[in-house]
């Protein structure tokens, strides 16, 4: 029953996208309907604990819908899937450090094109010494799929927020939804200190009692740099509070005060806002 | 609604609230046309922006005396950057505030800075170079830039009408007139060439039109020196200019059992979208975003002006000693006394 409750909380995630729609990202009815049927199938096939709809990465000719499958712990074991129509999901490749380094070499501001097998040539390393670069050496290429995987993982790692108390760390180290969470109340939901970064654990000392350790394992959202990058918006008409991330424009976390509904998503082009230092009022 | 198929736009209830609010605004302010321009997101509150034209233009205010007219005068109400009046509000249920007319100084200054809007029209814009105005002027300037860069229309729907040498107006093409109206082929909207800008482009000085050239003085002797800078004026960008493909991406979204919708997304101004129904003659433009251009390179703030150097030190000079001064003083007094004596016996 407990599991069913949380399943319900997340299966409605597609429906709870209404909470974030006022920033201009809505799902078309075709996409919603397709995902309502394809996400449970994905969950069953892979035997996931939860499947979340992460959001949309906008490309030049087509967009990508991204979903996350959680096997066991919300912290470590996540698999990312993408698709373009809402029906057929494909798994994104795992991200290695080499892949991350290669993706970082691409010029910033390059949009995704919409074709998953498109190749992006990486700029060749500057020739060392006086040797001429070998003419037959091909510059390494990176596919759009790999690039997507790197970007999605980076965004999710940096922007995923959860309300305080919604997740707790078990003795195995796995981070799972806490059964004692009943929802934030309206005034607490409006302050950033009521949210924690999902992917960042707090450094804990051995002396803290186990109860505090399990409940308090994740770093508070106030540790984000710069601090003013998170803006909280309360929308009474929908009854939701959204937290917008200005460092990754398009990243949102939402919760409905008083209920167990919460989530996070990303709708955007996948670019970081490098100029945020200038732009904050 | 067309935008909803593409995954962009406001949720239905919110769109309806905005529509009712615009309707109320139209009646209250006696506007001839009102269009929902879009939503500009801010850090504490968002702005809903409406674009409108008055039925009767209000009277121009006299500029206060003693204030110098700016070097680049703003465009008159109803032309160029000020063709439409803009209203902003934080909430569709609240009353709309009219934004002031845009001046070229504000538009050029807005291009040099990049700041998030806070949602409060009276907030200061803390940036360098110092922006001449508060957030409402910055908002108005950014709206001008966005509108002139991103409002699109299908090619062939509008044409320029007017005499030579006079500013042309954009007029809808009369469909009955077979010569000028060339309907687009159904699939044509998918290519970027079928879209064109609806408004004129904004020049570097902050206006859409150049200042009227003053007549050159016929001074034979000073031809080279005092020539007014005619060569530096930029080419005006005409309205209905074609759209450059690198700035826009076009997608077709199919609707089962309906006419497919073509969406053009701006790459330079992320958040600006234009939708057109193929085979039907409808199109709309909408902007939802933070109000900034997507720069190809990271933003570089203008450096502060050069620190002024200290003036050269004054050289020390010897003060003349008092005795010398007294001699000079006595001699001057003596001369005065002698003059008086000469004048007196003459009387």
PDB file of C-alpha atoms in Angstrom, chain A residues 9-268:
ATOM      1  CA  UNK A   9       2.435  10.148  -6.691  1.00  0.00           C
ATOM      2  CA  UNK A  10       4.779   9.637  -9.535  1.00  0.00           C
ATOM      3  CA  UNK A  11       2.549   8.083 -12.133  1.00  0.00           C
ATOM      4  CA  UNK A  12       0.594  11.260 -11.888  1.00  0.00           C
ATOM      5  CA  UNK A  13       3.809  13.055 -12.512  1.00  0.00           C
ATOM      6  CA  UNK A  14       2.774  13.462 -16.084  1.00  0.00           C
ATOM      7  CA  UNK A  15      -0.491  14.989 -14.946  1.00  0.00           C
ATOM      8  CA  UNK A  16       1.232  17.122 -12.357  1.00  0.00           C
ATOM      9  CA  UNK A  17       3.086  18.865 -15.136  1.00  0.00           C
ATOM     10  CA  UNK A  18       0.217  21.314 -14.889  1.00  0.00           C
ATOM     11  CA  UNK A  19       2.006  22.746 -11.895  1.00  0.00           C
ATOM     12  CA  UNK A  20       4.922  23.869 -13.952  1.00  0.00           C
ATOM     13  CA  UNK A  21       3.058  24.857 -17.053  1.00  0.00           C
ATOM     14  CA  UNK A  22       2.951  28.532 -16.254  1.00  0.00           C
ATOM     15  CA  UNK A  23       6.579  28.928 -17.269  1.00  0.00           C
ATOM     16  CA  UNK A  24       5.620  28.125 -20.792  1.00  0.00           C
ATOM     17  CA  UNK A  25       6.307  24.423 -21.026  1.00  0.00           C
ATOM     18  CA  UNK A  26       3.262  22.303 -21.590  1.00  0.00           C
ATOM     19  CA  UNK A  27       2.892  18.835 -22.919  1.00  0.00           C
ATOM     20  CA  UNK A  28       0.661  18.295 -25.854  1.00  0.00           C
ATOM     21  CA  UNK A  29      -2.203  15.959 -25.326  1.00  0.00           C
ATOM     22  CA  UNK A  30      -0.713  13.471 -27.742  1.00  0.00           C
ATOM     23  CA  UNK A  31       2.495  13.301 -25.741  1.00  0.00           C
ATOM     24  CA  UNK A  32       0.690  13.012 -22.421  1.00  0.00           C
ATOM     25  CA  UNK A  33      -1.492  10.190 -23.658  1.00  0.00           C
ATOM     26  CA  UNK A  34       1.439   8.362 -25.155  1.00  0.00           C
ATOM     27  CA  UNK A  35       3.464   8.614 -21.976  1.00  0.00           C
ATOM     28  CA  UNK A  36       0.633   7.504 -19.775  1.00  0.00           C
ATOM     29  CA  UNK A  37       0.732   4.200 -21.550  1.00  0.00           C
ATOM     30  CA  UNK A  38       4.411   3.866 -22.353  1.00  0.00           C
ATOM     31  CA  UNK A  39       5.898   4.751 -18.966  1.00  0.00           C
ATOM     32  CA  UNK A  40       4.164   1.937 -17.056  1.00  0.00           C
ATOM     33  CA  UNK A  41       5.298  -0.485 -19.743  1.00  0.00           C
ATOM     34  CA  UNK A  42       8.852   0.721 -19.292  1.00  0.00           C
ATOM     35  CA  UNK A  43       8.549   0.248 -15.563  1.00  0.00           C
ATOM     36  CA  UNK A  44       7.337  -3.267 -15.928  1.00  0.00           C
ATOM     37  CA  UNK A  45       9.953  -4.282 -18.444  1.00  0.00           C
ATOM     38  CA  UNK A  46      12.892  -3.114 -16.417  1.00  0.00           C
ATOM     39  CA  UNK A  47      11.320  -3.819 -13.037  1.00  0.00           C
ATOM     40  CA  UNK A  48      11.951  -0.323 -11.840  1.00  0.00           C
ATOM     41  CA  UNK A  49      10.928   0.951  -8.466  1.00  0.00           C
ATOM     42  CA  UNK A  50       9.749   4.210 -10.019  1.00  0.00           C
ATOM     43  CA  UNK A  51       9.674   5.848 -13.399  1.00  0.00           C
ATOM     44  CA  UNK A  52       9.711   9.626 -13.597  1.00  0.00           C
ATOM     45  CA  UNK A  53       9.179  11.937 -16.466  1.00  0.00           C
ATOM     46  CA  UNK A  54      12.180  14.231 -16.395  1.00  0.00           C
ATOM     47  CA  UNK A  55      11.341  16.690 -19.093  1.00  0.00           C
ATOM     48  CA  UNK A  56      12.110  17.781 -22.581  1.00  0.00           C
ATOM     49  CA  UNK A  57      15.315  18.807 -24.267  1.00  0.00           C
ATOM     50  CA  UNK A  58      14.606  21.066 -27.190  1.00  0.00           C
ATOM     51  CA  UNK A  59      16.491  20.494 -30.408  1.00  0.00           C
ATOM     52  CA  UNK A  60      16.563  22.249 -33.723  1.00  0.00           C
ATOM     53  CA  UNK A  61      14.396  19.948 -35.730  1.00  0.00           C
ATOM     54  CA  UNK A  62      12.919  17.733 -33.036  1.00  0.00           C
ATOM     55  CA  UNK A  63      12.691  17.519 -29.266  1.00  0.00           C
ATOM     56  CA  UNK A  64      13.615  14.736 -26.896  1.00  0.00           C
ATOM     57  CA  UNK A  65      11.457  13.558 -24.027  1.00  0.00           C
ATOM     58  CA  UNK A  66      13.502  12.234 -21.138  1.00  0.00           C
ATOM     59  CA  UNK A  67      12.445   9.783 -18.459  1.00  0.00           C
ATOM     60  CA  UNK A  68      14.286   8.401 -15.458  1.00  0.00           C
ATOM     61  CA  UNK A  69      13.935   4.895 -14.170  1.00  0.00           C
ATOM     62  CA  UNK A  70      14.869   4.328 -10.551  1.00  0.00           C
ATOM     63  CA  UNK A  71      15.869   0.808  -9.654  1.00  0.00           C
ATOM     64  CA  UNK A  72      16.501   1.052  -6.000  1.00  0.00           C
ATOM     65  CA  UNK A  73      17.986   4.193  -4.590  1.00  0.00           C
ATOM     66  CA  UNK A  74      17.190   7.693  -5.726  1.00  0.00           C
ATOM     67  CA  UNK A  75      20.779   8.652  -5.301  1.00  0.00           C
ATOM     68  CA  UNK A  76      22.800   6.194  -7.318  1.00  0.00           C
ATOM     69  CA  UNK A  77      20.869   3.771  -9.417  1.00  0.00           C
ATOM     70  CA  UNK A  78      19.165   5.808 -12.053  1.00  0.00           C
ATOM     71  CA  UNK A  79      18.815   5.004 -15.697  1.00  0.00           C
ATOM     72  CA  UNK A  80      17.935   7.582 -18.274  1.00  0.00           C
ATOM     73  CA  UNK A  81      15.728   7.048 -21.295  1.00  0.00           C
ATOM     74  CA  UNK A  82      14.865   9.226 -24.190  1.00  0.00           C
ATOM     75  CA  UNK A  83      12.349   9.173 -26.962  1.00  0.00           C
ATOM     76  CA  UNK A  84      10.973  11.538 -29.498  1.00  0.00           C
ATOM     77  CA  UNK A  85       7.339  10.655 -29.766  1.00  0.00           C
ATOM     78  CA  UNK A  86       6.361   9.457 -26.308  1.00  0.00           C
ATOM     79  CA  UNK A  87       6.002   5.844 -27.280  1.00  0.00           C
ATOM     80  CA  UNK A  88       9.299   4.118 -27.933  1.00  0.00           C
ATOM     81  CA  UNK A  89      11.881   4.742 -25.240  1.00  0.00           C
ATOM     82  CA  UNK A  90      15.546   4.051 -25.759  1.00  0.00           C
ATOM     83  CA  UNK A  91      18.124   3.940 -23.035  1.00  0.00           C
ATOM     84  CA  UNK A  92      20.771   6.594 -23.009  1.00  0.00           C
ATOM     85  CA  UNK A  93      24.346   5.342 -22.840  1.00  0.00           C
ATOM     86  CA  UNK A  94      26.151   5.407 -19.527  1.00  0.00           C
ATOM     87  CA  UNK A  95      28.285   8.408 -18.939  1.00  0.00           C
ATOM     88  CA  UNK A  96      31.959   7.819 -18.368  1.00  0.00           C
ATOM     89  CA  UNK A  97      34.500  10.392 -17.364  1.00  0.00           C
ATOM     90  CA  UNK A  98      36.039  10.283 -20.820  1.00  0.00           C
ATOM     91  CA  UNK A  99      32.691  10.993 -22.409  1.00  0.00           C
ATOM     92  CA  UNK A 100      32.156  13.921 -20.104  1.00  0.00           C
ATOM     93  CA  UNK A 101      35.559  15.336 -20.956  1.00  0.00           C
ATOM     94  CA  UNK A 102      34.877  14.962 -24.659  1.00  0.00           C
ATOM     95  CA  UNK A 103      31.496  16.628 -24.406  1.00  0.00           C
ATOM     96  CA  UNK A 104      33.040  19.519 -22.547  1.00  0.00           C
ATOM     97  CA  UNK A 105      35.233  20.207 -25.551  1.00  0.00           C
ATOM     98  CA  UNK A 106      32.296  21.057 -27.763  1.00  0.00           C
ATOM     99  CA  UNK A 107      31.668  24.764 -28.181  1.00  0.00           C
ATOM    100  CA  UNK A 108      29.051  25.961 -25.752  1.00  0.00           C
ATOM    101  CA  UNK A 109      25.767  27.065 -27.143  1.00  0.00           C
ATOM    102  CA  UNK A 110      25.568  24.336 -29.741  1.00  0.00           C
ATOM    103  CA  UNK A 111      22.019  23.170 -29.882  1.00  0.00           C
ATOM    104  CA  UNK A 112      20.898  19.627 -30.186  1.00  0.00           C
ATOM    105  CA  UNK A 113      19.816  18.940 -33.702  1.00  0.00           C
ATOM    106  CA  UNK A 114      17.077  16.436 -33.137  1.00  0.00           C
ATOM    107  CA  UNK A 115      18.700  13.486 -34.787  1.00  0.00           C
ATOM    108  CA  UNK A 116      20.103  11.029 -32.262  1.00  0.00           C
ATOM    109  CA  UNK A 117      22.729   9.590 -34.513  1.00  0.00           C
ATOM    110  CA  UNK A 118      24.152  12.855 -35.645  1.00  0.00           C
ATOM    111  CA  UNK A 119      27.869  13.156 -35.196  1.00  0.00           C
ATOM    112  CA  UNK A 120      29.584  16.144 -33.733  1.00  0.00           C
ATOM    113  CA  UNK A 121      33.270  16.411 -34.573  1.00  0.00           C
ATOM    114  CA  UNK A 122      35.359  17.448 -31.643  1.00  0.00           C
ATOM    115  CA  UNK A 123      37.899  20.172 -32.181  1.00  0.00           C
ATOM    116  CA  UNK A 124      41.300  18.627 -32.726  1.00  0.00           C
ATOM    117  CA  UNK A 125      43.858  19.139 -29.971  1.00  0.00           C
ATOM    118  CA  UNK A 126      46.416  21.834 -30.780  1.00  0.00           C
ATOM    119  CA  UNK A 127      49.502  20.397 -32.460  1.00  0.00           C
ATOM    120  CA  UNK A 128      52.299  19.875 -29.988  1.00  0.00           C
ATOM    121  CA  UNK A 129      55.814  20.961 -30.821  1.00  0.00           C
ATOM    122  CA  UNK A 130      56.761  21.282 -34.448  1.00  0.00           C
ATOM    123  CA  UNK A 131      55.264  18.072 -35.655  1.00  0.00           C
ATOM    124  CA  UNK A 132      52.526  18.506 -38.139  1.00  0.00           C
ATOM    125  CA  UNK A 133      49.303  16.832 -37.183  1.00  0.00           C
ATOM    126  CA  UNK A 134      48.948  13.545 -38.970  1.00  0.00           C
ATOM    127  CA  UNK A 135      46.612  14.050 -41.853  1.00  0.00           C
ATOM    128  CA  UNK A 136      44.957  10.728 -41.698  1.00  0.00           C
ATOM    129  CA  UNK A 137      44.083  10.916 -38.034  1.00  0.00           C
ATOM    130  CA  UNK A 138      40.353  11.478 -37.805  1.00  0.00           C
ATOM    131  CA  UNK A 139      39.140  13.882 -35.194  1.00  0.00           C
ATOM    132  CA  UNK A 140      37.131  11.982 -32.600  1.00  0.00           C
ATOM    133  CA  UNK A 141      33.424  12.385 -32.933  1.00  0.00           C
ATOM    134  CA  UNK A 142      30.675  12.307 -30.382  1.00  0.00           C
ATOM    135  CA  UNK A 143      27.162  11.279 -31.214  1.00  0.00           C
ATOM    136  CA  UNK A 144      24.174  13.290 -30.232  1.00  0.00           C
ATOM    137  CA  UNK A 145      22.967  10.425 -28.102  1.00  0.00           C
ATOM    138  CA  UNK A 146      26.120  10.503 -26.017  1.00  0.00           C
ATOM    139  CA  UNK A 147      25.965  14.242 -25.765  1.00  0.00           C
ATOM    140  CA  UNK A 148      22.375  14.021 -24.622  1.00  0.00           C
ATOM    141  CA  UNK A 149      23.337  11.504 -21.970  1.00  0.00           C
ATOM    142  CA  UNK A 150      26.040  13.769 -20.587  1.00  0.00           C
ATOM    143  CA  UNK A 151      23.800  16.829 -20.522  1.00  0.00           C
ATOM    144  CA  UNK A 152      20.861  15.044 -18.954  1.00  0.00           C
ATOM    145  CA  UNK A 153      22.967  13.551 -16.237  1.00  0.00           C
ATOM    146  CA  UNK A 154      24.653  16.844 -15.512  1.00  0.00           C
ATOM    147  CA  UNK A 155      21.389  18.724 -15.267  1.00  0.00           C
ATOM    148  CA  UNK A 156      19.746  16.096 -13.135  1.00  0.00           C
ATOM    149  CA  UNK A 157      22.701  15.946 -10.797  1.00  0.00           C
ATOM    150  CA  UNK A 158      22.751  19.670 -10.276  1.00  0.00           C
ATOM    151  CA  UNK A 159      19.124  20.680 -10.282  1.00  0.00           C
ATOM    152  CA  UNK A 160      17.063  17.892  -8.797  1.00  0.00           C
ATOM    153  CA  UNK A 161      15.364  19.169  -5.660  1.00  0.00           C
ATOM    154  CA  UNK A 162      13.128  17.431  -3.188  1.00  0.00           C
ATOM    155  CA  UNK A 163      11.277  18.820  -0.201  1.00  0.00           C
ATOM    156  CA  UNK A 164      12.976  18.302   3.134  1.00  0.00           C
ATOM    157  CA  UNK A 165      11.924  15.022   4.649  1.00  0.00           C
ATOM    158  CA  UNK A 166      10.570  13.498   1.498  1.00  0.00           C
ATOM    159  CA  UNK A 167      13.543  11.208   1.057  1.00  0.00           C
ATOM    160  CA  UNK A 168      15.533   9.505   3.730  1.00  0.00           C
ATOM    161  CA  UNK A 169      18.626   7.393   3.682  1.00  0.00           C
ATOM    162  CA  UNK A 170      18.273   3.816   4.793  1.00  0.00           C
ATOM    163  CA  UNK A 171      20.918   1.840   6.555  1.00  0.00           C
ATOM    164  CA  UNK A 172      22.088   0.371   3.268  1.00  0.00           C
ATOM    165  CA  UNK A 173      22.894   3.832   2.010  1.00  0.00           C
ATOM    166  CA  UNK A 174      20.000   3.819  -0.385  1.00  0.00           C
ATOM    167  CA  UNK A 175      17.894   6.935  -0.545  1.00  0.00           C
ATOM    168  CA  UNK A 176      14.222   6.136  -0.763  1.00  0.00           C
ATOM    169  CA  UNK A 177      10.971   8.014  -0.253  1.00  0.00           C
ATOM    170  CA  UNK A 178      10.243   8.397   3.396  1.00  0.00           C
ATOM    171  CA  UNK A 179       6.915   7.006   4.565  1.00  0.00           C
ATOM    172  CA  UNK A 180       6.610   9.666   7.255  1.00  0.00           C
ATOM    173  CA  UNK A 181       6.495  12.554   4.817  1.00  0.00           C
ATOM    174  CA  UNK A 182       3.135  14.249   4.768  1.00  0.00           C
ATOM    175  CA  UNK A 183       3.863  17.246   2.626  1.00  0.00           C
ATOM    176  CA  UNK A 184       5.237  20.680   3.345  1.00  0.00           C
ATOM    177  CA  UNK A 185       2.967  23.329   4.711  1.00  0.00           C
ATOM    178  CA  UNK A 186       2.308  26.409   2.646  1.00  0.00           C
ATOM    179  CA  UNK A 187       4.634  28.853   4.400  1.00  0.00           C
ATOM    180  CA  UNK A 188       7.529  26.431   4.576  1.00  0.00           C
ATOM    181  CA  UNK A 189       7.200  25.636   0.907  1.00  0.00           C
ATOM    182  CA  UNK A 190       8.016  29.206  -0.003  1.00  0.00           C
ATOM    183  CA  UNK A 191      11.469  29.219   1.487  1.00  0.00           C
ATOM    184  CA  UNK A 192      14.441  27.651  -0.194  1.00  0.00           C
ATOM    185  CA  UNK A 193      15.659  26.055   3.003  1.00  0.00           C
ATOM    186  CA  UNK A 194      12.774  23.612   2.804  1.00  0.00           C
ATOM    187  CA  UNK A 195      14.313  21.898  -0.181  1.00  0.00           C
ATOM    188  CA  UNK A 196      17.282  19.634  -0.494  1.00  0.00           C
ATOM    189  CA  UNK A 197      19.452  18.764  -3.419  1.00  0.00           C
ATOM    190  CA  UNK A 198      18.667  15.233  -4.361  1.00  0.00           C
ATOM    191  CA  UNK A 199      22.090  14.230  -5.504  1.00  0.00           C
ATOM    192  CA  UNK A 200      24.300  15.822  -2.958  1.00  0.00           C
ATOM    193  CA  UNK A 201      24.877  14.271   0.402  1.00  0.00           C
ATOM    194  CA  UNK A 202      25.866  16.196   3.439  1.00  0.00           C
ATOM    195  CA  UNK A 203      29.154  15.399   5.077  1.00  0.00           C
ATOM    196  CA  UNK A 204      28.125  13.688   8.293  1.00  0.00           C
ATOM    197  CA  UNK A 205      30.163  12.893  11.320  1.00  0.00           C
ATOM    198  CA  UNK A 206      30.087   9.612  13.137  1.00  0.00           C
ATOM    199  CA  UNK A 207      28.670  11.226  16.225  1.00  0.00           C
ATOM    200  CA  UNK A 208      25.274  12.191  14.870  1.00  0.00           C
ATOM    201  CA  UNK A 209      22.579   9.788  15.957  1.00  0.00           C
ATOM    202  CA  UNK A 210      21.325   7.406  13.326  1.00  0.00           C
ATOM    203  CA  UNK A 211      17.856   8.901  13.183  1.00  0.00           C
ATOM    204  CA  UNK A 212      19.155  12.335  12.270  1.00  0.00           C
ATOM    205  CA  UNK A 213      21.613  10.817   9.857  1.00  0.00           C
ATOM    206  CA  UNK A 214      18.964   9.036   7.913  1.00  0.00           C
ATOM    207  CA  UNK A 215      16.558  11.921   7.770  1.00  0.00           C
ATOM    208  CA  UNK A 216      19.102  14.602   7.143  1.00  0.00           C
ATOM    209  CA  UNK A 217      21.435  13.048   4.663  1.00  0.00           C
ATOM    210  CA  UNK A 218      20.953  15.324   1.715  1.00  0.00           C
ATOM    211  CA  UNK A 219      22.473  18.784   1.371  1.00  0.00           C
ATOM    212  CA  UNK A 220      20.132  21.715   1.688  1.00  0.00           C
ATOM    213  CA  UNK A 221      19.226  23.668  -1.390  1.00  0.00           C
ATOM    214  CA  UNK A 222      20.793  26.714   0.164  1.00  0.00           C
ATOM    215  CA  UNK A 223      24.212  25.360  -0.639  1.00  0.00           C
ATOM    216  CA  UNK A 224      23.696  26.059  -4.297  1.00  0.00           C
ATOM    217  CA  UNK A 225      26.044  28.652  -5.743  1.00  0.00           C
ATOM    218  CA  UNK A 226      24.987  31.407  -6.416  1.00  0.00           C
ATOM    219  CA  UNK A 227      22.316  31.393  -3.785  1.00  0.00           C
ATOM    220  CA  UNK A 228      19.933  33.693  -5.598  1.00  0.00           C
ATOM    221  CA  UNK A 229      19.790  31.291  -8.502  1.00  0.00           C
ATOM    222  CA  UNK A 230      16.699  29.628  -7.049  1.00  0.00           C
ATOM    223  CA  UNK A 231      13.447  31.557  -7.182  1.00  0.00           C
ATOM    224  CA  UNK A 232      10.322  30.363  -5.486  1.00  0.00           C
ATOM    225  CA  UNK A 233       6.947  31.018  -7.060  1.00  0.00           C
ATOM    226  CA  UNK A 234       3.639  30.243  -5.455  1.00  0.00           C
ATOM    227  CA  UNK A 235       0.742  29.644  -7.794  1.00  0.00           C
ATOM    228  CA  UNK A 236      -2.462  29.521  -5.825  1.00  0.00           C
ATOM    229  CA  UNK A 237      -4.646  28.702  -8.776  1.00  0.00           C
ATOM    230  CA  UNK A 238      -3.026  25.320  -9.175  1.00  0.00           C
ATOM    231  CA  UNK A 239      -2.066  25.019  -5.538  1.00  0.00           C
ATOM    232  CA  UNK A 240       1.576  24.424  -6.369  1.00  0.00           C
ATOM    233  CA  UNK A 241       4.839  26.027  -5.413  1.00  0.00           C
ATOM    234  CA  UNK A 242       7.573  25.933  -8.030  1.00  0.00           C
ATOM    235  CA  UNK A 243      11.247  26.598  -7.568  1.00  0.00           C
ATOM    236  CA  UNK A 244      12.914  27.866 -10.697  1.00  0.00           C
ATOM    237  CA  UNK A 245      16.602  27.464 -11.278  1.00  0.00           C
ATOM    238  CA  UNK A 246      18.223  30.396 -13.038  1.00  0.00           C
ATOM    239  CA  UNK A 247      21.572  28.692 -13.436  1.00  0.00           C
ATOM    240  CA  UNK A 248      19.975  26.068 -15.634  1.00  0.00           C
ATOM    241  CA  UNK A 249      17.077  27.984 -17.137  1.00  0.00           C
ATOM    242  CA  UNK A 250      14.202  25.596 -17.547  1.00  0.00           C
ATOM    243  CA  UNK A 251      14.909  23.458 -14.502  1.00  0.00           C
ATOM    244  CA  UNK A 252      12.018  23.387 -12.094  1.00  0.00           C
ATOM    245  CA  UNK A 253      11.106  21.680  -8.881  1.00  0.00           C
ATOM    246  CA  UNK A 254       7.564  21.748  -7.649  1.00  0.00           C
ATOM    247  CA  UNK A 255       5.497  20.612  -4.749  1.00  0.00           C
ATOM    248  CA  UNK A 256       1.923  20.922  -3.637  1.00  0.00           C
ATOM    249  CA  UNK A 257       1.895  22.104  -0.040  1.00  0.00           C
ATOM    250  CA  UNK A 258      -0.208  19.904   2.157  1.00  0.00           C
ATOM    251  CA  UNK A 259      -0.033  16.928  -0.155  1.00  0.00           C
ATOM    252  CA  UNK A 260       2.618  14.391  -0.938  1.00  0.00           C
ATOM    253  CA  UNK A 261       2.988  15.537  -4.518  1.00  0.00           C
ATOM    254  CA  UNK A 262       6.417  16.760  -5.443  1.00  0.00           C
ATOM    255  CA  UNK A 263       8.775  16.423  -8.342  1.00  0.00           C
ATOM    256  CA  UNK A 264      11.320  18.077 -10.550  1.00  0.00           C
ATOM    257  CA  UNK A 265      11.662  18.481 -14.261  1.00  0.00           C
ATOM    258  CA  UNK A 266      13.569  20.250 -16.958  1.00  0.00           C
ATOM    259  CA  UNK A 267      12.276  21.883 -20.111  1.00  0.00           C
ATOM    260  CA  UNK A 268      14.933  23.610 -22.113  1.00  0.00           C
TER     261      UNK A 268
END
